[in-house]
GROMACS .gro file of C-alpha atoms in nm:
model
  186
    1MET     CA    1  -0.014  -0.011  -0.004
    2THR     CA    2   0.124   0.343  -0.111
    3LEU     CA    3   0.116   0.613   0.172
    4SER     CA    4  -0.028   0.944   0.093
    5LEU     CA    5   0.147   1.258   0.094
    6PRO     CA    6   0.029   1.362   0.474
    7GLN     CA    7   0.100   0.991   0.596
    8HIS     CA    8   0.461   1.038   0.456
    9TYR     CA    9   0.489   1.383   0.644
   10ARG     CA   10   0.363   1.205   0.939
   11GLU     CA   11   0.664   0.934   0.894
   12ILE     CA   12   0.902   1.208   0.878
   13LEU     CA   13   0.783   1.381   1.195
   14VAL     CA   14   0.793   1.003   1.362
   15GLY     CA   15   1.169   0.991   1.210
   16LEU     CA   16   1.267   1.305   1.370
   17GLY     CA   17   1.153   1.209   1.714
   18GLU     CA   18   0.846   1.364   1.738
   19ASP     CA   19   0.513   1.280   1.826
   20PRO     CA   20   0.244   1.314   1.553
   21GLU     CA   21  -0.018   1.287   1.821
   22ARG     CA   22   0.096   1.604   2.014
   23GLU     CA   23  -0.172   1.908   1.992
   24GLY     CA   24   0.055   2.123   1.800
   25LEU     CA   25   0.142   1.843   1.512
   26LEU     CA   26  -0.202   1.659   1.468
   27ASP     CA   27  -0.294   1.844   1.139
   28THR     CA   28   0.082   1.925   1.071
   29PRO     CA   29   0.104   1.633   0.804
   30LYS     CA   30  -0.207   1.764   0.629
   31ARG     CA   31  -0.061   2.124   0.615
   32ALA     CA   32   0.276   2.048   0.491
   33ALA     CA   33   0.112   1.822   0.220
   34LYS     CA   34  -0.120   2.119   0.115
   35ALA     CA   35   0.238   2.344   0.133
   36MET     CA   36   0.429   2.141  -0.065
   37GLN     CA   37   0.161   2.056  -0.339
   38TYR     CA   38   0.123   2.460  -0.351
   39LEU     CA   39   0.490   2.508  -0.365
   40CYS     CA   40   0.530   2.270  -0.655
   41HIS     CA   41   0.219   2.340  -0.860
   42GLY     CA   42   0.413   2.457  -1.138
   43TYR     CA   43   0.405   2.064  -1.222
   44GLU     CA   44   0.023   2.119  -1.307
   45GLN     CA   45   0.075   2.399  -1.578
   46THR     CA   46   0.208   2.398  -1.907
   47LEU     CA   47   0.355   2.679  -2.116
   48GLU     CA   48   0.047   2.678  -2.357
   49GLU     CA   49  -0.172   2.732  -2.063
   50ILE     CA   50   0.019   3.000  -1.920
   51VAL     CA   51   0.084   3.207  -2.259
   52ASN     CA   52  -0.281   3.161  -2.343
   53GLY     CA   53  -0.236   3.299  -2.697
   54ALA     CA   54  -0.128   3.653  -2.537
   55LEU     CA   55   0.130   3.702  -2.857
   56PHE     CA   56   0.049   4.034  -3.002
   57ALA     CA   57   0.175   4.189  -3.341
   58SER     CA   58   0.426   4.452  -3.301
   59GLU     CA   59   0.672   4.649  -3.516
   60SER     CA   60   0.895   4.687  -3.202
   61ASP     CA   61   1.249   4.534  -3.264
   62GLU     CA   62   1.378   4.699  -2.942
   63MET     CA   63   1.485   4.528  -2.619
   64VAL     CA   64   1.201   4.432  -2.399
   65ILE     CA   65   1.296   4.384  -2.020
   66VAL     CA   66   1.100   4.284  -1.716
   67LYS     CA   67   1.343   4.293  -1.411
   68ASP     CA   68   1.300   4.214  -1.057
   69ILE     CA   69   1.051   3.941  -1.098
   70GLU     CA   70   1.018   3.769  -0.737
   71LEU     CA   71   1.076   3.379  -0.748
   72TYR     CA   72   1.048   3.132  -0.474
   73SER     CA   73   1.136   2.774  -0.546
   74LEU     CA   74   1.265   2.460  -0.377
   75CYS     CA   75   1.598   2.318  -0.414
   76GLU     CA   76   1.593   1.982  -0.555
   77HIS     CA   77   1.865   1.841  -0.341
   78HIS     CA   78   1.734   1.961   0.002
   79LEU     CA   79   1.386   2.057  -0.054
   80LEU     CA   80   1.467   2.404   0.100
   81PRO     CA   81   1.371   2.715  -0.046
   82PHE     CA   82   1.560   2.938  -0.270
   83ILE     CA   83   1.448   3.294  -0.309
   84GLY     CA   84   1.530   3.577  -0.540
   85LYS     CA   85   1.451   3.753  -0.842
   86ALA     CA   86   1.465   3.707  -1.228
   87HIS     CA   87   1.530   3.973  -1.502
   88VAL     CA   88   1.412   3.876  -1.856
   89ALA     CA   89   1.453   4.045  -2.174
   90TYR     CA   90   1.377   3.945  -2.527
   91ILE     CA   91   1.407   4.124  -2.870
   92PRO     CA   92   1.095   4.091  -3.049
   93THR     CA   93   1.051   3.995  -3.450
   94GLY     CA   94   0.712   4.070  -3.522
   95LYS     CA   95   0.536   3.972  -3.190
   96VAL     CA   96   0.538   4.074  -2.835
   97LEU     CA   97   0.413   3.861  -2.521
   98GLY     CA   98   0.189   4.000  -2.270
   99LEU     CA   99   0.380   4.151  -1.988
  100SER     CA  100   0.212   3.908  -1.720
  101LYS     CA  101   0.310   3.613  -1.925
  102ILE     CA  102   0.685   3.660  -1.860
  103ALA     CA  103   0.657   3.649  -1.471
  104ARG     CA  104   0.393   3.354  -1.503
  105ILE     CA  105   0.659   3.156  -1.705
  106VAL     CA  106   0.928   3.224  -1.431
  107ASP     CA  107   0.669   3.136  -1.174
  108MET     CA  108   0.577   2.804  -1.360
  109TYR     CA  109   0.929   2.686  -1.365
  110ALA     CA  110   1.043   2.819  -1.028
  111ARG     CA  111   0.735   2.625  -0.888
  112ARG     CA  112   0.911   2.301  -0.936
  113LEU     CA  113   1.204   2.123  -0.766
  114GLN     CA  114   1.485   2.284  -0.942
  115ILE     CA  115   1.840   2.394  -0.941
  116GLN     CA  116   1.880   2.760  -1.054
  117GLU     CA  117   2.122   2.685  -1.355
  118ASN     CA  118   1.830   2.490  -1.486
  119LEU     CA  119   1.550   2.723  -1.380
  120THR     CA  120   1.741   3.022  -1.562
  121ARG     CA  121   1.777   2.785  -1.867
  122GLN     CA  122   1.425   2.673  -1.882
  123ILE     CA  123   1.258   3.035  -1.854
  124ALA     CA  124   1.515   3.144  -2.156
  125ASP     CA  125   1.421   2.863  -2.385
  126ALA     CA  126   1.062   2.901  -2.299
  127ILE     CA  127   1.050   3.280  -2.402
  128GLN     CA  128   1.249   3.178  -2.683
  129GLY     CA  129   1.031   2.920  -2.818
  130VAL     CA  130   0.708   3.114  -2.765
  131THR     CA  131   0.813   3.464  -2.924
  132MET     CA  132   1.079   3.353  -3.177
  133ALA     CA  133   1.267   3.651  -3.043
  134ALA     CA  134   1.597   3.761  -3.219
  135GLY     CA  135   1.766   3.691  -2.869
  136VAL     CA  136   1.668   3.617  -2.499
  137ALA     CA  137   1.869   3.696  -2.167
  138VAL     CA  138   1.770   3.551  -1.817
  139VAL     CA  139   1.972   3.668  -1.506
  140ILE     CA  140   1.850   3.508  -1.169
  141GLU     CA  141   2.001   3.606  -0.826
  142ALA     CA  142   1.889   3.399  -0.542
  143GLN     CA  143   1.941   3.291  -0.190
  144HIS     CA  144   1.946   2.967  -0.140
  145MET     CA  145   1.850   2.825   0.221
  146CYS     CA  146   2.010   2.490   0.186
  147MET     CA  147   2.342   2.717   0.193
  148MET     CA  148   2.209   2.963   0.459
  149MET     CA  149   2.058   2.736   0.732
  150ARG     CA  150   2.273   2.421   0.704
  151GLY     CA  151   2.598   2.329   0.571
  152VAL     CA  152   2.840   2.640   0.527
  153GLU     CA  153   2.600   2.875   0.677
  154LYS     CA  154   2.667   3.180   0.466
  155GLN     CA  155   2.416   3.426   0.533
  156ASN     CA  156   2.494   3.687   0.282
  157SER     CA  157   2.587   3.469  -0.025
  158THR     CA  158   2.403   3.515  -0.332
  159MET     CA  159   2.404   3.282  -0.644
  160ASN     CA  160   2.358   3.442  -0.994
  161THR     CA  161   2.317   3.254  -1.309
  162SER     CA  162   2.265   3.401  -1.673
  163VAL     CA  163   2.144   3.242  -1.984
  164MET     CA  164   2.195   3.436  -2.332
  165LEU     CA  165   2.053   3.326  -2.639
  166GLY     CA  166   2.069   3.465  -3.007
  167ALA     CA  167   2.174   3.844  -3.016
  168PHE     CA  168   2.251   3.841  -2.638
  169ARG     CA  169   2.497   3.576  -2.694
  170GLU     CA  170   2.638   3.678  -3.036
  171SER     CA  171   2.644   4.079  -2.970
  172THR     CA  172   2.860   4.192  -2.690
  173THR     CA  173   2.698   4.555  -2.719
  174THR     CA  174   2.326   4.390  -2.675
  175ARG     CA  175   2.470   4.193  -2.358
  176MET     CA  176   2.599   4.499  -2.201
  177GLU     CA  177   2.316   4.717  -2.276
  178PHE     CA  178   2.089   4.432  -2.103
  179LEU     CA  179   2.320   4.421  -1.802
  180GLN     CA  180   2.342   4.802  -1.755
  181LEU     CA  181   1.962   4.827  -1.783
  182ILE     CA  182   1.933   4.582  -1.501
  183GLY     CA  183   2.214   4.702  -1.288
  184ARG     CA  184   2.441   4.430  -1.352
  185SER     CA  185   2.764   4.598  -1.492
  186LYS     CA  186   2.928   4.889  -1.425
   0.00000   0.00000   0.00000
């Protein structure tokens, strides 16, 4: 017989030496299971559902940037949170993506068990695939609780990752413009 998610959380409590029958923990397995399902709801979403046809004809061929998109994810190695922000840019080629869709794409991939390197790549590839842009750039800066709360316990460390596609990879000028606009280049 397979245990349900709340039953697994109950077993974790027992494994930690806790009494799952004590008053404060009676509903913890259900609450923890519900929280984990919410934190990982990106698995229930698809790129097609997120975009929902929100591509609009445009003659713009200048860089579009959405910066400081908050993100919350779970490290796939320790199931601990990492929290940060994403900066996303693309250069349109006839179509622009609805503004909120960029943040929703970030959320969809962040709400899965992740490593930051893969998250950055997934967002870039998704934006590229949807927009067919001349270039896509994604930079993520995040703090990882698996490094802050355990292990080396470095409270002020931040991890930065980037993926540059198309014009952002091929043109130093385009890449530098993006980095300057998000405040990451001096």
